[in-house]
PDB file of C-alpha atoms and ligand atoms in Angstrom:
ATOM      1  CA  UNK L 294     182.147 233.469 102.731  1.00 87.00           C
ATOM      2  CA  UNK L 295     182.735 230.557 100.219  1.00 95.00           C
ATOM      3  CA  UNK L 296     180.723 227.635  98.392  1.00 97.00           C
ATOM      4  CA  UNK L 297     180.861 224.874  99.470  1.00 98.00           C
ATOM      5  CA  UNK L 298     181.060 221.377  97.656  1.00 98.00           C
ATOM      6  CA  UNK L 299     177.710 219.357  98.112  1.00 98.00           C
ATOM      7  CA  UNK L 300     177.586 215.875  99.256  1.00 98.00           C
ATOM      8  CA  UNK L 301     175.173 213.162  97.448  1.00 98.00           C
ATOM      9  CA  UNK L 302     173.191 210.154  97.811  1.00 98.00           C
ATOM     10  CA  UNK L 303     175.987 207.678  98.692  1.00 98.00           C
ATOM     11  CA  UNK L 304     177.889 209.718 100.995  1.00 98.00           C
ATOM     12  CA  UNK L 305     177.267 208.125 104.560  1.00 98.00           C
ATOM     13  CA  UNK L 306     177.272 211.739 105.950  1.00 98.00           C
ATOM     14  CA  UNK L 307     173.475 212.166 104.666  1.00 98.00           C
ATOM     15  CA  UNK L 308     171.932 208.833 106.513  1.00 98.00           C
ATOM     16  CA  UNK L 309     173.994 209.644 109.766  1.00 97.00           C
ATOM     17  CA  UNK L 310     171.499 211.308 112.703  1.00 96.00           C
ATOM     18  CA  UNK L 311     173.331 215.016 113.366  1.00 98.00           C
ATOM     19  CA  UNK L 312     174.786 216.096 117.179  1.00 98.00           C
ATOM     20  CA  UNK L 313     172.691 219.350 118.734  1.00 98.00           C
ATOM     21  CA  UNK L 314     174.776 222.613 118.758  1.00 98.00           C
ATOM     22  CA  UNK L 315     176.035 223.342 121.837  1.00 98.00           C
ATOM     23  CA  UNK L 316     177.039 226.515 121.641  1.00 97.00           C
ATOM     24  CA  UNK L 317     176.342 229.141 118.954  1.00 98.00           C
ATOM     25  CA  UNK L 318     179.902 230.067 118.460  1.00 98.00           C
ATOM     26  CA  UNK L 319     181.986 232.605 115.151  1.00 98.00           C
ATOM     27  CA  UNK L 320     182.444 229.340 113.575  1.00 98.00           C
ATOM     28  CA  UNK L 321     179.159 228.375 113.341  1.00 98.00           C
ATOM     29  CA  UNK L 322     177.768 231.846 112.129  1.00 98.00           C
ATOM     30  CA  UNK L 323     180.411 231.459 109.918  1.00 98.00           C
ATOM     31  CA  UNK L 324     178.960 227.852 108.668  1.00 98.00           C
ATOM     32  CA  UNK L 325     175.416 229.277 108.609  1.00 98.00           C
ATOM     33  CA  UNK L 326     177.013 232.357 106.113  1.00 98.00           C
ATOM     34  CA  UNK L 327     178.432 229.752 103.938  1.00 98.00           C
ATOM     35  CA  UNK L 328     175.311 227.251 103.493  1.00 98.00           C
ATOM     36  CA  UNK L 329     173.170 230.589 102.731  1.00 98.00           C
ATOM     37  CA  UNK L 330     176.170 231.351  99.766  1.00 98.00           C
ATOM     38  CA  UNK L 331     175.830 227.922  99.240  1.00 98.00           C
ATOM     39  CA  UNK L 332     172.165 226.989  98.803  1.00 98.00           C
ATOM     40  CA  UNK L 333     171.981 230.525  96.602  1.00 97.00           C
ATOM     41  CA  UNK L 334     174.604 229.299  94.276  1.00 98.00           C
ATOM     42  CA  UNK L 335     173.096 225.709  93.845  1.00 98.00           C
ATOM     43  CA  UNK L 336     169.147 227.535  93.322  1.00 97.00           C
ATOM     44  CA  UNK L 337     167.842 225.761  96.181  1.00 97.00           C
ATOM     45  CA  UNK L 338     165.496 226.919  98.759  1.00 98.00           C
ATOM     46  CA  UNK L 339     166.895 225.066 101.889  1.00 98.00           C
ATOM     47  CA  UNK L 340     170.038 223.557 102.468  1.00 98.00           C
ATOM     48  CA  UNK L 341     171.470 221.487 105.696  1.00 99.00           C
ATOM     49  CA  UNK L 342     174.697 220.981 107.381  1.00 99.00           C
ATOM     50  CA  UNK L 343     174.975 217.220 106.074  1.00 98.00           C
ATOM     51  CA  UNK L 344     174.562 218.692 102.908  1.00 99.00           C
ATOM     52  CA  UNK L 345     177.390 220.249 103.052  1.00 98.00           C
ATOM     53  CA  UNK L 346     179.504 217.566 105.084  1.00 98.00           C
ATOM     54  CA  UNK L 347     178.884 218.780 108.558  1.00 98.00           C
ATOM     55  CA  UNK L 348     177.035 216.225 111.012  1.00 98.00           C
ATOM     56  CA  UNK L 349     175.247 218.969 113.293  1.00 98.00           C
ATOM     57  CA  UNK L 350     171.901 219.862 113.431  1.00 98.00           C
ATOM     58  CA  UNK L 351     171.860 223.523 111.864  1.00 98.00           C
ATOM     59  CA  UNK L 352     169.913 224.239 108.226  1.00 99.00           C
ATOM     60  CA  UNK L 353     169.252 227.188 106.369  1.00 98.00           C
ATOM     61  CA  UNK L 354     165.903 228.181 104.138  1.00 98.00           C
ATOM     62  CA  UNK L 355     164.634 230.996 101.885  1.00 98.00           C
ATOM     63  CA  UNK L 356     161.652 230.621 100.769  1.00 97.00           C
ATOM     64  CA  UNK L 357     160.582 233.400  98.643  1.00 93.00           C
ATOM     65  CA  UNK L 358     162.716 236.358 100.664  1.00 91.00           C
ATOM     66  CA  UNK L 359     161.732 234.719 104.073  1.00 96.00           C
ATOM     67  CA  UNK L 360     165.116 233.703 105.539  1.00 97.00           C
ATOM     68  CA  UNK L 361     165.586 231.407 108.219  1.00 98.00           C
ATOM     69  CA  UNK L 362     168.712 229.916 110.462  1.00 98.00           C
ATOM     70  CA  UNK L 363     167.329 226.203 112.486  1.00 98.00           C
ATOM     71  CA  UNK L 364     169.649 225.602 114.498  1.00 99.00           C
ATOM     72  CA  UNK L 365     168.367 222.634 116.763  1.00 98.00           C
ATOM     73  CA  UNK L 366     165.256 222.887 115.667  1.00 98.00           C
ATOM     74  CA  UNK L 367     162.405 220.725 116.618  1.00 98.00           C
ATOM     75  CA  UNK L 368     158.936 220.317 115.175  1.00 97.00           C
ATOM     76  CA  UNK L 369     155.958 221.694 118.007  1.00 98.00           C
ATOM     77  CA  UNK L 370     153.151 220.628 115.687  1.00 98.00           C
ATOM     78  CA  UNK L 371     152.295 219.201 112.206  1.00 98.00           C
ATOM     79  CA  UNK L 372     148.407 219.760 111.435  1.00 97.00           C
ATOM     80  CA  UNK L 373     146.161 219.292 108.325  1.00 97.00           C
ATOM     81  CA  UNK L 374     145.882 216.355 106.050  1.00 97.00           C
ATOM     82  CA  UNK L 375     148.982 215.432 104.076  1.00 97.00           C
ATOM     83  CA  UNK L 376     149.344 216.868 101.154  1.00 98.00           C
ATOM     84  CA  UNK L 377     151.373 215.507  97.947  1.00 98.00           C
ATOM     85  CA  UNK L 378     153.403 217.695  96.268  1.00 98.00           C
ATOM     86  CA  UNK L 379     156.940 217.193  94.226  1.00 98.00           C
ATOM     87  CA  UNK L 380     160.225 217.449  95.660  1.00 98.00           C
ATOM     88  CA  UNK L 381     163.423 217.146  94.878  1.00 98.00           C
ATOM     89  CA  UNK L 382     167.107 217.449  96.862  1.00 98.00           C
ATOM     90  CA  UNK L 383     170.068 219.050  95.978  1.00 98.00           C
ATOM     91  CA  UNK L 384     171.993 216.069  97.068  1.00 98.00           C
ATOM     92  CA  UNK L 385     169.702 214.027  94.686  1.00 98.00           C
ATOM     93  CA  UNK L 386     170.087 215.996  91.273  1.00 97.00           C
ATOM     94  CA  UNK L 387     167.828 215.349  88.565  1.00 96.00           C
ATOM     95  CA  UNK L 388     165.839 213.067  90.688  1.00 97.00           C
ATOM     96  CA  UNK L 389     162.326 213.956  91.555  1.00 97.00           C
ATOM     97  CA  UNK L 390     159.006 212.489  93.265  1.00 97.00           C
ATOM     98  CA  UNK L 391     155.723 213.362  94.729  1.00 97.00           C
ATOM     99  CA  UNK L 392     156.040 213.340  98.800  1.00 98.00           C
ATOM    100  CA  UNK L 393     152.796 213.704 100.886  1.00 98.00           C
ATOM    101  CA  UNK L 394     153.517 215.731 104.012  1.00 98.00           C
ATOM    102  CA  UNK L 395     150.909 217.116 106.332  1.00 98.00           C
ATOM    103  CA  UNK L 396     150.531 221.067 105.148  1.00 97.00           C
ATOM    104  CA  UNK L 397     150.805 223.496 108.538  1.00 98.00           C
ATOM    105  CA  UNK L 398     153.633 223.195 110.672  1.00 98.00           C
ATOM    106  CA  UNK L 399     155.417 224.688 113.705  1.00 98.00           C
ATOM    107  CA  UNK L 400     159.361 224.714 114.490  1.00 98.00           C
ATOM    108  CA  UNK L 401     160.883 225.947 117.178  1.00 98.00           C
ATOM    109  CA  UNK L 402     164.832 226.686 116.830  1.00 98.00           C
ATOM    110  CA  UNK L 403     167.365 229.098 117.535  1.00 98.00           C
ATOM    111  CA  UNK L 404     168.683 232.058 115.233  1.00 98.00           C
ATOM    112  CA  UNK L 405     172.149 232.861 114.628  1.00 97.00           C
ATOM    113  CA  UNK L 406     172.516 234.729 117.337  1.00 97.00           C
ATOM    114  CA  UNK L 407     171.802 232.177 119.880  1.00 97.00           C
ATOM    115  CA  UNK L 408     167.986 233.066 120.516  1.00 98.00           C
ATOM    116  CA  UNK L 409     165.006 230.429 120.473  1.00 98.00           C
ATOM    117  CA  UNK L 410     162.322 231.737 118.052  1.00 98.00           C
ATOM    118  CA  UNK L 411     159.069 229.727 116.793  1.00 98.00           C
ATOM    119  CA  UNK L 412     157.825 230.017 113.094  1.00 98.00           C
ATOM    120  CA  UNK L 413     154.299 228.409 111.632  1.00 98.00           C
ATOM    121  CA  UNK L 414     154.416 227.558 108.366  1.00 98.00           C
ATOM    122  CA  UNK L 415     152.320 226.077 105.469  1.00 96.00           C
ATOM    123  CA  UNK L 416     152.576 225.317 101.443  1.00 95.00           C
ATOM    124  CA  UNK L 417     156.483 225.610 100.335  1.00 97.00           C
ATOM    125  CA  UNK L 418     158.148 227.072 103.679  1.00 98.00           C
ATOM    126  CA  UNK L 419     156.239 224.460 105.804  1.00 98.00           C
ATOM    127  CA  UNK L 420     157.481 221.682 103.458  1.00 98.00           C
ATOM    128  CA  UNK L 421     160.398 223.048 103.198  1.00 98.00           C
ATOM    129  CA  UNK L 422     161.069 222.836 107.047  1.00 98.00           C
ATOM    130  CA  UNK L 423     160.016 219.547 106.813  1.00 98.00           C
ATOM    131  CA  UNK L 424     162.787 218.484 104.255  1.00 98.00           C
ATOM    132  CA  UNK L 425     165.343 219.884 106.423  1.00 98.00           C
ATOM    133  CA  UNK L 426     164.316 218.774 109.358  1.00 98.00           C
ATOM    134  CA  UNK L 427     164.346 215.610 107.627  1.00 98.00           C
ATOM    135  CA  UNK L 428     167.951 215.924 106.541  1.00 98.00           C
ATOM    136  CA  UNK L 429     169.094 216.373 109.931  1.00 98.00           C
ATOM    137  CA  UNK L 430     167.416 213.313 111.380  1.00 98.00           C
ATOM    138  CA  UNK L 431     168.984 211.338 108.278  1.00 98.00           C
ATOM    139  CA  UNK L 432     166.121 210.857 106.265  1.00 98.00           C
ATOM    140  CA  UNK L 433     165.505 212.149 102.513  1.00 98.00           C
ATOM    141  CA  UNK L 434     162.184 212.509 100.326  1.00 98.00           C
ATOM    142  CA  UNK L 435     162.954 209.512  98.433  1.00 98.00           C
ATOM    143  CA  UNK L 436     162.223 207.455 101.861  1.00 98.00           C
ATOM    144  CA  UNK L 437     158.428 208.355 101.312  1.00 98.00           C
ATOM    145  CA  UNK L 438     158.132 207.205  97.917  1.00 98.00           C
ATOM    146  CA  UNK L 439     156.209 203.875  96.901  1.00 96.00           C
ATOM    147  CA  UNK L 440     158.401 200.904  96.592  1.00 97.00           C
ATOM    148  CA  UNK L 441     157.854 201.142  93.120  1.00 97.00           C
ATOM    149  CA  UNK L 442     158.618 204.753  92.574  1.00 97.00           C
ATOM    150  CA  UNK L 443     161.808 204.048  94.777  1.00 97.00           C
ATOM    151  CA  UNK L 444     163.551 202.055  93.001  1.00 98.00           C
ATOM    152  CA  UNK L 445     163.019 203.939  89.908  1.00 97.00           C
ATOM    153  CA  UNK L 446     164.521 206.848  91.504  1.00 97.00           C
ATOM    154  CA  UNK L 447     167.565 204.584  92.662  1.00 98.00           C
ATOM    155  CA  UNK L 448     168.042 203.049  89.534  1.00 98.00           C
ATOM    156  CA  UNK L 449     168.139 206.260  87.930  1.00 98.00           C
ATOM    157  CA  UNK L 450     170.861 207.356  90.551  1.00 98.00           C
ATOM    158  CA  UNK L 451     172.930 204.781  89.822  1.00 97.00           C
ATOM    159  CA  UNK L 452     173.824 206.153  86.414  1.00 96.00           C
ATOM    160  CA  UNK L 453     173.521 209.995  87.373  1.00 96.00           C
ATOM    161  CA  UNK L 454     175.924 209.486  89.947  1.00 97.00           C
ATOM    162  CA  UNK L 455     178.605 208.522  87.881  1.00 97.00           C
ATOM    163  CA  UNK L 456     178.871 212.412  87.329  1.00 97.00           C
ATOM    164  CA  UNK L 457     179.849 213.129  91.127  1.00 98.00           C
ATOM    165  CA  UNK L 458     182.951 211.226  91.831  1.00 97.00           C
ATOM    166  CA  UNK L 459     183.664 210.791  95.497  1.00 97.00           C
ATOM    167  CA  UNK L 460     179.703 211.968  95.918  1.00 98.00           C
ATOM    168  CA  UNK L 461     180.696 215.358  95.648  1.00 98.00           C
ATOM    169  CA  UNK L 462     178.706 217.789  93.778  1.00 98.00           C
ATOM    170  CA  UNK L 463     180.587 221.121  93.182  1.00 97.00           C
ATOM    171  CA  UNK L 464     178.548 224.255  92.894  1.00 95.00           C
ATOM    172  CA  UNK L 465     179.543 226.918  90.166  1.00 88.00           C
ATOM    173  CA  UNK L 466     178.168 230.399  90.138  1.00 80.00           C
ATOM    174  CA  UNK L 467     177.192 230.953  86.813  1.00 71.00           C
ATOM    175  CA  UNK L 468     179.596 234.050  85.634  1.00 70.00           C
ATOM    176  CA  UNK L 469     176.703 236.182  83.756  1.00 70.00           C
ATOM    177  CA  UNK L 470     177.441 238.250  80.776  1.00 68.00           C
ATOM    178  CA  UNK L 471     181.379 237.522  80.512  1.00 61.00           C
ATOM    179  CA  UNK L 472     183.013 234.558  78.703  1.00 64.00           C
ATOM    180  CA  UNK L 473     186.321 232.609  79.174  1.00 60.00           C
ATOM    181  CA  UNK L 474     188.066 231.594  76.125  1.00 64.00           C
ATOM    182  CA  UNK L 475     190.206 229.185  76.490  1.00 62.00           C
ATOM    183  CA  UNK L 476     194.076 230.005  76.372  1.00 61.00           C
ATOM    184  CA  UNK L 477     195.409 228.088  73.566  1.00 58.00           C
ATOM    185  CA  UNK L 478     198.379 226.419  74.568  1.00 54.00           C
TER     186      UNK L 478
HETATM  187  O1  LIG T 145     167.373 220.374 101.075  1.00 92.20           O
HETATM  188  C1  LIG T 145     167.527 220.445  99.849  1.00 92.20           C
HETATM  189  O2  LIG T 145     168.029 219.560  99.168  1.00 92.20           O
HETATM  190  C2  LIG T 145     166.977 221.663  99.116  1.00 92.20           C
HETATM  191  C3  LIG T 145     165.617 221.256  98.629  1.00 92.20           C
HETATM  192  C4  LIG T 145     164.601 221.829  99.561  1.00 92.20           C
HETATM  193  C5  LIG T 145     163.198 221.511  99.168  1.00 92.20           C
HETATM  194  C6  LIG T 145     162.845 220.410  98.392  1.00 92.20           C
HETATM  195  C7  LIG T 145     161.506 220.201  98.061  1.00 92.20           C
HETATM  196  C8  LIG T 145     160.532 221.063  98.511  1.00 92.20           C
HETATM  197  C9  LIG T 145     160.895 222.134  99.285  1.00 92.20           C
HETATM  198  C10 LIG T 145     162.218 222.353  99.600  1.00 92.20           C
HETATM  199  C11 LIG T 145     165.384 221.658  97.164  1.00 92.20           C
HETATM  200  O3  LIG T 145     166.219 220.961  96.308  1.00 92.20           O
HETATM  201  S1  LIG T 145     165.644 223.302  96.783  1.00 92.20           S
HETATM  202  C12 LIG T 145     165.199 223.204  95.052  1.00 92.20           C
HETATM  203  C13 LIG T 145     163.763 223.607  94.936  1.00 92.20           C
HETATM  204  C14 LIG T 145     163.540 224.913  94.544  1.00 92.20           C
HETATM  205  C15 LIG T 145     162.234 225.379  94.486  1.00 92.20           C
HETATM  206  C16 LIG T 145     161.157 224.552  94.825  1.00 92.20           C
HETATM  207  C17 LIG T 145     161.394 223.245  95.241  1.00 92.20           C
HETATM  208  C18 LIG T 145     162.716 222.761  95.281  1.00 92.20           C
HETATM  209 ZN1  LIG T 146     167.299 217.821 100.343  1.00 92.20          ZN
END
């Protein structure tokens, strides 16, 4: 399995609509293994394929220990009155803002293996599925903030990004416990 580099705001990869899967092949396991190793390395609790550079409609979540593969997934049902909570992306570091989404929601996607499942979900996994879902039809949480509170975010984008050249993020796994010293040359 390996990290992969993240994309960020500015790469066209995370406005562009994703293709279905049609077929839930090694390779795609294999892409599902990697955005788990991934989204673990970068903290997050959902990641999806544009994310990581791949236009198809596949995500991964794990909200605390509950683990899911969407591939193709859909939204059955959204209920409740929205709810404002604040979010943040990992292909928007350091940016944040408060994003009303309705709190109960139903998916319906296909595992790993191929097989259609259905999930409900409220409070962090619902919104959660929400965000990714998002990401896979192109849209990001700063779409849903205020005019006002948009272009705050952006402005403050326009100098983080100066720290992603080529809008790519790369993820380190912090090495716990041992320290590199440089060689002196
Ligand atoms: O898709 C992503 O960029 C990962 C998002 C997912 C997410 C954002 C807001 C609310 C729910 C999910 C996050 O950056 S993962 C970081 C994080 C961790 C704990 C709680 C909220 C966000
Ligand atoms: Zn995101």
């Amino acid at each position: 399995m390996s990290i992969l580099d993240i994309r960020v705001l500015g790469d066209p990869v995370l406005r562009k609509p994703t293709k279905p899967v049609i077929e839930v092949t090694d390779e795609l396991r294999r892409l599902v293994a990697d955005m788990f190793e991934t989204m673990y390395a970068a903290e997050g609790i959902g990641l999806a394929a544009p994310q990581v550079g791949r236009s198809e409609r596949v995500a991964v979540v794990d909200v605390e220990g509950k683990k899911y593969a969407l591939i193709n997934p859909q939204l059955v049902s959204r209920n409740g009155a929205p709810e404002k909570a604040e979010e943040g992306c990992l292909s928007i570091p350091d940016i944040y803002g408060d994003v009303d989404r309705q709190p109960e929601v139903t998916i319906r996607a296909l595992d790993e293996n191929g097989n259609q499942y259905e999930a409900s979900a409220n409070e962090l996994l619902g919104r959660c599925f929400q965000h990714e879902i998002d990401h896979l039809d192109g849209k990001l949480f700063i779409d849903y903030l205020s005019p006002l509170k948009r272009r705050a975010a952006l402005a403050k984008w326009e100098k983080e990004k100066e720290g992603y050249p080529g809008n790519i993020r790369k993820v380190r796994t912090e090495v716990k416990g041992e320290h590199h010293h440089e060689t002196e040359m």
